[in-house]
XYZ file of N, CA and C in Angstrom:
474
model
N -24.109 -67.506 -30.007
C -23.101 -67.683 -28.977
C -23.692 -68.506 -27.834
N -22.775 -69.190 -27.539
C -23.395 -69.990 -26.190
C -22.695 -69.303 -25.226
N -23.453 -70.159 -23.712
C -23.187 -69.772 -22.653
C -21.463 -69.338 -22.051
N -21.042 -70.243 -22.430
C -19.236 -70.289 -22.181
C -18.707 -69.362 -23.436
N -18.790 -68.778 -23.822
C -18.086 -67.914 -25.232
C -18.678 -66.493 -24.694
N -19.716 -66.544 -24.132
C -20.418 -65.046 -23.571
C -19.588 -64.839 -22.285
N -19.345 -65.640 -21.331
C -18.528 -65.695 -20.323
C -17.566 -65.657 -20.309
N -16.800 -65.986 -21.481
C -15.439 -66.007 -21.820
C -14.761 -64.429 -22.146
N -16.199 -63.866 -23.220
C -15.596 -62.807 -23.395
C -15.722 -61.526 -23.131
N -17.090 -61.671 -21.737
C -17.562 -60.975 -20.775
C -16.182 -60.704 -19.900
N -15.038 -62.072 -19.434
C -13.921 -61.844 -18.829
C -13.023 -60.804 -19.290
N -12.666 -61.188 -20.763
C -11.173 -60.380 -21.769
C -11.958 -59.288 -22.157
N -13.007 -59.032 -22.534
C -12.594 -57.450 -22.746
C -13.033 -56.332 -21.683
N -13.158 -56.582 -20.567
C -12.570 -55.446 -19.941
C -11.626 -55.174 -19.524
N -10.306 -56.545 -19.932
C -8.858 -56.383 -19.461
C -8.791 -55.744 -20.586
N -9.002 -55.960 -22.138
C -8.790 -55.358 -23.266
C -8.789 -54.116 -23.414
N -10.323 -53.524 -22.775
C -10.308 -52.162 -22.832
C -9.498 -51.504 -21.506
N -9.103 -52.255 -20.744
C -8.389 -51.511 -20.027
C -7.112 -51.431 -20.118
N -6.277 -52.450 -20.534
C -5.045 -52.278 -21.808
C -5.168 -51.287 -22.666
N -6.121 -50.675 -23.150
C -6.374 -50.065 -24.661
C -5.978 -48.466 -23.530
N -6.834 -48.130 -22.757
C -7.148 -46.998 -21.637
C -5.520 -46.807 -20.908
N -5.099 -47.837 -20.414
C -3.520 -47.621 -19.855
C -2.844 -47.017 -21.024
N -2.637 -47.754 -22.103
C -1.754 -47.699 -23.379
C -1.913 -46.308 -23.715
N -3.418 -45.903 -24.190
C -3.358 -44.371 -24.157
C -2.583 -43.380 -23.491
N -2.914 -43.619 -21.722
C -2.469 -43.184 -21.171
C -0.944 -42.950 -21.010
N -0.502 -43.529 -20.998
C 0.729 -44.205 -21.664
C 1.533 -43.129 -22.709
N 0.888 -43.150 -23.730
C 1.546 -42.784 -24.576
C 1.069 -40.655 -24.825
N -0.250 -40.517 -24.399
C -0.354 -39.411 -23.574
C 1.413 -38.903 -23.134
N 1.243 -39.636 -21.850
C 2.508 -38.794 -21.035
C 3.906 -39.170 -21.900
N 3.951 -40.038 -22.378
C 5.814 -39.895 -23.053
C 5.062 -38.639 -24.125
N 4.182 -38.107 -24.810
C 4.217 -36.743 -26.030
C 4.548 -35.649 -24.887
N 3.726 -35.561 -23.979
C 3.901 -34.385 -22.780
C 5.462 -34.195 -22.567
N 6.483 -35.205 -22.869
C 7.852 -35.600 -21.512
C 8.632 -35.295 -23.097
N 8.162 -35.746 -24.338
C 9.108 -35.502 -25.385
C 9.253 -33.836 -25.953
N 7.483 -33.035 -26.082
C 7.740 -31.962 -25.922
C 6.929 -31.025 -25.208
N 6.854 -30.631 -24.122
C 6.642 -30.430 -23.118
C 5.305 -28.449 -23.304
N 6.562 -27.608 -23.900
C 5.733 -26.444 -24.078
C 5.495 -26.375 -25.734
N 5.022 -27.405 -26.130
C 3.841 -27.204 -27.995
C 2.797 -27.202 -27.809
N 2.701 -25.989 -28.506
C 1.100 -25.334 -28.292
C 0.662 -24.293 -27.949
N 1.803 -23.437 -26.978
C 1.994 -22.529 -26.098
C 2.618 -21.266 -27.204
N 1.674 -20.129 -27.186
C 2.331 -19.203 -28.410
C 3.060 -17.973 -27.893
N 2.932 -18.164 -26.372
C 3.905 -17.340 -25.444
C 5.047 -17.347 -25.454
N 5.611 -18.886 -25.595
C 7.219 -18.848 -25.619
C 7.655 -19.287 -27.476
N 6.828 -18.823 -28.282
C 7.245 -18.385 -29.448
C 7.506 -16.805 -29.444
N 8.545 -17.622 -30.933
C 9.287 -15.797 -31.036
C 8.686 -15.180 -31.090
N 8.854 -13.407 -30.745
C 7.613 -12.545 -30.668
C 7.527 -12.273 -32.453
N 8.269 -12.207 -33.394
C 8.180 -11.963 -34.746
C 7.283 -12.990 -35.293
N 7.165 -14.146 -34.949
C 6.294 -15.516 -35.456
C 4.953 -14.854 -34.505
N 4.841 -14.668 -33.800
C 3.465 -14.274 -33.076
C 2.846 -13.524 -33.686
N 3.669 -12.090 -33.814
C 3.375 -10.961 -35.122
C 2.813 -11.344 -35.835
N 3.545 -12.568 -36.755
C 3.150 -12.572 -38.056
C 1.674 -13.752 -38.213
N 1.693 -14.634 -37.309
C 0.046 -15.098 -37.090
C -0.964 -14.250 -36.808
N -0.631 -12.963 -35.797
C -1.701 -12.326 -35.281
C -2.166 -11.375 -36.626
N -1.017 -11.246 -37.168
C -1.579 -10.488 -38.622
C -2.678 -10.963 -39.462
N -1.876 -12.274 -39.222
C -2.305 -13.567 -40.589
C -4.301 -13.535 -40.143
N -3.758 -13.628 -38.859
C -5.898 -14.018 -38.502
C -6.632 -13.040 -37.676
N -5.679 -11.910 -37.906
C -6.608 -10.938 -37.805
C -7.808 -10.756 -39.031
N -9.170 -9.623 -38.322
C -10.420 -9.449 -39.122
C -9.599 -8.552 -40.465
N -10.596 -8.987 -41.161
C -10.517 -7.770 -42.701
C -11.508 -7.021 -42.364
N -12.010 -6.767 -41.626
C -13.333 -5.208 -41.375
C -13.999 -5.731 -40.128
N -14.519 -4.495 -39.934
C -15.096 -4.860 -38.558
C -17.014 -4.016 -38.873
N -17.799 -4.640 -38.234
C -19.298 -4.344 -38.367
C -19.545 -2.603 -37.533
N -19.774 -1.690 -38.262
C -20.245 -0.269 -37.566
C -21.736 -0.540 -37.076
N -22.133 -0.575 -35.270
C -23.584 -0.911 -34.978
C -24.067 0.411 -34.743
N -22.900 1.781 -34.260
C -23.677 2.793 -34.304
C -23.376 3.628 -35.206
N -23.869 5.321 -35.132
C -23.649 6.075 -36.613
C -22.316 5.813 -36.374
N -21.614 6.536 -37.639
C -19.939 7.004 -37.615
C -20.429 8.459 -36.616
N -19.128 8.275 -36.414
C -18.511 9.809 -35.484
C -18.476 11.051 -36.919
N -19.199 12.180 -36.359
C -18.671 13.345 -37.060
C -17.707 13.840 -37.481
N -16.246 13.514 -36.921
C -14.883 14.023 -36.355
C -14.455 12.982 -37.952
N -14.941 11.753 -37.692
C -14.102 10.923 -38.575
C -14.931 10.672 -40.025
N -16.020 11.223 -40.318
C -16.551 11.670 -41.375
C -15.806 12.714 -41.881
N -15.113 13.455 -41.369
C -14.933 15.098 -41.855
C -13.439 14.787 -42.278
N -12.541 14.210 -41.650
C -10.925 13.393 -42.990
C -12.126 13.300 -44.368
N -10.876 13.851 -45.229
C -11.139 13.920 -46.722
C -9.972 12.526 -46.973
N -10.936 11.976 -48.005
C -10.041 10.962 -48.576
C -8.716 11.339 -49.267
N -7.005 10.693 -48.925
C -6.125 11.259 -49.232
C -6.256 11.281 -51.107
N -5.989 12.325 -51.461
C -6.053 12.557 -53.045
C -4.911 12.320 -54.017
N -5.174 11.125 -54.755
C -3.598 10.578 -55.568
C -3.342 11.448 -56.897
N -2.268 11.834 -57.526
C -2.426 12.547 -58.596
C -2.651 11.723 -59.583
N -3.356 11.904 -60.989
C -3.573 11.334 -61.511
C -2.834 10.584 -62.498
N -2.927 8.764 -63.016
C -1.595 8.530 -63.355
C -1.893 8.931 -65.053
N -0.779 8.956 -65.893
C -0.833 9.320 -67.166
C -1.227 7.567 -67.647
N -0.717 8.243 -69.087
C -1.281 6.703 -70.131
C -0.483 5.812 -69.915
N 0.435 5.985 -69.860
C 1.782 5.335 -69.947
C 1.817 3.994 -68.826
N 1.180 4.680 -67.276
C 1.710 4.088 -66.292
C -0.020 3.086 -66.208
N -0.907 4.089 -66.917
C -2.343 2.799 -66.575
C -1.831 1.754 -67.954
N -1.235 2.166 -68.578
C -1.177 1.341 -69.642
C -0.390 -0.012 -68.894
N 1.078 0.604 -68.769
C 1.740 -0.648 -67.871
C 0.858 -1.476 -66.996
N 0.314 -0.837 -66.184
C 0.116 -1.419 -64.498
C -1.149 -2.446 -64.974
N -2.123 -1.762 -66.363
C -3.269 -2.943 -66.018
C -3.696 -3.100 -67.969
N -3.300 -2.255 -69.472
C -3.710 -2.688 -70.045
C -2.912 -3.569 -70.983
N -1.295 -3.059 -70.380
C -0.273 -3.929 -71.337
C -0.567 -5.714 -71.142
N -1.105 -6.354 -70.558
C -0.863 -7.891 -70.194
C -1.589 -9.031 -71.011
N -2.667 -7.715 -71.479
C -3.421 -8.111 -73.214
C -3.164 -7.470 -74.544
N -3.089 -6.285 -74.202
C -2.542 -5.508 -75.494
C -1.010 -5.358 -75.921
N -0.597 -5.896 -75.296
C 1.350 -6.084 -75.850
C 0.958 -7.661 -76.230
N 0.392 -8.586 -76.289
C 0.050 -9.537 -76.912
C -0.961 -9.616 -78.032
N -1.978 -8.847 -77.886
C -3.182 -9.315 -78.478
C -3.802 -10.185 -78.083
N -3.556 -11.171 -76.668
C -4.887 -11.478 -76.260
C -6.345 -11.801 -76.222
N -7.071 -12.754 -76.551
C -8.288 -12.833 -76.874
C -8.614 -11.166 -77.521
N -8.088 -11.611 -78.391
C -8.340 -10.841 -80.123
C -8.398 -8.977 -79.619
N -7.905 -8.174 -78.240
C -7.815 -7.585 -78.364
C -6.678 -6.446 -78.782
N -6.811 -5.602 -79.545
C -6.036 -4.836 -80.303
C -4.824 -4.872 -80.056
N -3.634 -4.705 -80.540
C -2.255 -4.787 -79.706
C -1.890 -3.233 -80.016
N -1.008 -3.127 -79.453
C -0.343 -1.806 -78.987
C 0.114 -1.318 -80.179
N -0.544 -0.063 -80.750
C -0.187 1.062 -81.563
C 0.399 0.480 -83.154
N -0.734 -1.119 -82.977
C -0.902 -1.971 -84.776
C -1.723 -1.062 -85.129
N -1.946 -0.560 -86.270
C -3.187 0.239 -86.631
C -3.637 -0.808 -87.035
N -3.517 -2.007 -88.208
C -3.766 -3.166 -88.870
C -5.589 -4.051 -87.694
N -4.841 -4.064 -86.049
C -5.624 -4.464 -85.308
C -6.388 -3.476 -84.288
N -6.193 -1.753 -84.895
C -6.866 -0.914 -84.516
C -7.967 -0.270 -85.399
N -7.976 -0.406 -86.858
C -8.768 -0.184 -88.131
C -10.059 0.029 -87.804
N -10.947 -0.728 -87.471
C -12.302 -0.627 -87.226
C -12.570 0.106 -86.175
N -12.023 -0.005 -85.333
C -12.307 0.488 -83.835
C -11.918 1.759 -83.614
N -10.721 2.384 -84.625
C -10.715 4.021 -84.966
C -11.644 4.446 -85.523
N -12.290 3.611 -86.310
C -13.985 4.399 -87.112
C -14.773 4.953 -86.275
N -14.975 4.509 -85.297
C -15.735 4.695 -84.153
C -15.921 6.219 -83.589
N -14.242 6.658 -83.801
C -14.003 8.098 -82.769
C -13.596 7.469 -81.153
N -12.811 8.129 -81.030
C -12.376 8.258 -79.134
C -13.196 8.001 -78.383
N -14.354 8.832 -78.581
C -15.444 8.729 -77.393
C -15.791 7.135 -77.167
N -16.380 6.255 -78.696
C -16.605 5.488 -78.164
C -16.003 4.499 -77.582
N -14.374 4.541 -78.170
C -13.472 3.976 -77.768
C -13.290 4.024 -76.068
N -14.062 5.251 -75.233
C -13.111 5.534 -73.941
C -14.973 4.813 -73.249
N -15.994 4.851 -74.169
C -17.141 4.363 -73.007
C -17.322 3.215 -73.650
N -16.519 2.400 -74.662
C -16.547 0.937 -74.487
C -15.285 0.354 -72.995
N -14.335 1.098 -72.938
C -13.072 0.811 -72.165
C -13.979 0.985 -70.793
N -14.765 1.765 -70.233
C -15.586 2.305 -69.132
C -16.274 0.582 -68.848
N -17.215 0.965 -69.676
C -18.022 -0.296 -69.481
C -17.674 -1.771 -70.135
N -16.713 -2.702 -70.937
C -16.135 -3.353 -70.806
C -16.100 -4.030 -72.123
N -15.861 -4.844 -73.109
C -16.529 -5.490 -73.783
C -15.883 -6.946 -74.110
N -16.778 -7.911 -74.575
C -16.150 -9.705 -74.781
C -15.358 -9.796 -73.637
N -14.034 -10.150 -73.895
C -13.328 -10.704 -72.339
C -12.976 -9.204 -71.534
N -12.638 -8.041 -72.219
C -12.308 -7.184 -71.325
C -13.025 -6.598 -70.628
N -12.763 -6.509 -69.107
C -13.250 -6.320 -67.937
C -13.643 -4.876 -68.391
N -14.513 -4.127 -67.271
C -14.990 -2.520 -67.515
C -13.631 -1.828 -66.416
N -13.098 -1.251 -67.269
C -12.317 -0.040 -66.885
C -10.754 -1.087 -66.647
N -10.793 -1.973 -67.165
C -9.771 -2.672 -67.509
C -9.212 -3.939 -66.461
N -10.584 -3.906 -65.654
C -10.158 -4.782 -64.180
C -9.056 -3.834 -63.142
N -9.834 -2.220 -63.359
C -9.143 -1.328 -61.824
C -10.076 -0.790 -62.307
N -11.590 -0.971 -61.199
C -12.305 0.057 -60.765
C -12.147 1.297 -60.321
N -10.602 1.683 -59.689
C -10.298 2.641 -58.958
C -9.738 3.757 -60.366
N -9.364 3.421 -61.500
C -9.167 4.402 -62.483
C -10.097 5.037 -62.894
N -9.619 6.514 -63.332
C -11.152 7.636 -63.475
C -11.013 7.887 -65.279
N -11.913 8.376 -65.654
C -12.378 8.396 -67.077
C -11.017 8.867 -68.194
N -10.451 10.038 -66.925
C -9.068 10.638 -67.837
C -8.228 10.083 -67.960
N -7.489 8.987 -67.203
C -6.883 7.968 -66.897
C -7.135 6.726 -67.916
N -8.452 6.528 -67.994
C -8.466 5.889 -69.249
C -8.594 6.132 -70.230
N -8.675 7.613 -70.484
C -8.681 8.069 -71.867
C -6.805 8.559 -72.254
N -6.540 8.870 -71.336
C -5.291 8.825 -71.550
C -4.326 7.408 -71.924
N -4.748 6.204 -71.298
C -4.441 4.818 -71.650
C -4.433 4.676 -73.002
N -5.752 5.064 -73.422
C -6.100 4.328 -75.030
C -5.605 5.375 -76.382
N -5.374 6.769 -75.579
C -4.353 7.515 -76.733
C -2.747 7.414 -75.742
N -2.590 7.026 -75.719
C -0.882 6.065 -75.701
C -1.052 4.631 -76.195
N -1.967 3.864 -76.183
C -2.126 2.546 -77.119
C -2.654 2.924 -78.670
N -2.907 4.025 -78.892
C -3.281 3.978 -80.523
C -2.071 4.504 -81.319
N -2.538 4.005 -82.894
C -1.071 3.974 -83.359
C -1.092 5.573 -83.912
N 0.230 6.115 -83.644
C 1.077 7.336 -84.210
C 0.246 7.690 -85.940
């Protein structure tokens, strides 16, 4: 660059950038004037507020000292236990009313044959602990041994 091209454009761009700086500015205040309170979660509905404050609220919070005695001593509420029928529905029908990566279908003896050789027992501590694609205890940790032994005599055949 020569002397006159450095001078030239030493002049235009600080009108440039100060065009660029107005223009902002500029367009700043017409968003402010078009909508004025966005952003503001005060003058949203209180039901939309609700339902964000839900949305981002914590899932747990950190205990730094012991628990309280008082709230150790609540007994966990006690569910009755469900029969075969309803663990069957809720978590083993969605493979076994199909057959599913090759497991048994519902009350075929044809695709229960081998696995009656076995006896119950081992049938209820393979179901416990899991086997090939099926999860242990059927993908619900929260079901107890009778619950699944009750499952797998309502899935075997008559």
């Amino acid at each position: 660059m020569d002397k006159e091209e450095e001078t030239a454009f030493m002049q235009v761009f600080p009108m440039v950038l100060g065009f660029l700086i107005l223009f902002t500015v500029v367009i700043f205040v017409i968003a402010r004037m078009i909508a004025p309170g966005t952003g503001k979660l005060a003058d949203a509905d209180p039901r939309i507020v609700a339902m964000v404050e839900q949305r981002i609220a914590p899932l747990g919070r950190v205990r730094t000292s012991p628990p309280d005695p008082a709230e150790m001593a609540q007994p966990a509420a006690a569910t009755a236990p469900k029969s075969g029928e309803e663990v069957y529905k809720s978590v083993c029908g969605a493979c076994h009313d199909s057959g599913v990566l090759k497991a048994p279908k519902f009350r075929d003896a044809s695709t229960w044959g081998e696995r009656l050789g076995k006896g119950l027992d081992a049938l209820l501590a393979t179901a416990i602990s899991g086997i090939n694609q099926m999860p242990a205890r059927g993908g619900n940790p929260a079901l107890s041994d009778d619950e699944i032994r009750a499952a797998i005599e309502h899935m075997l055949p008559n």
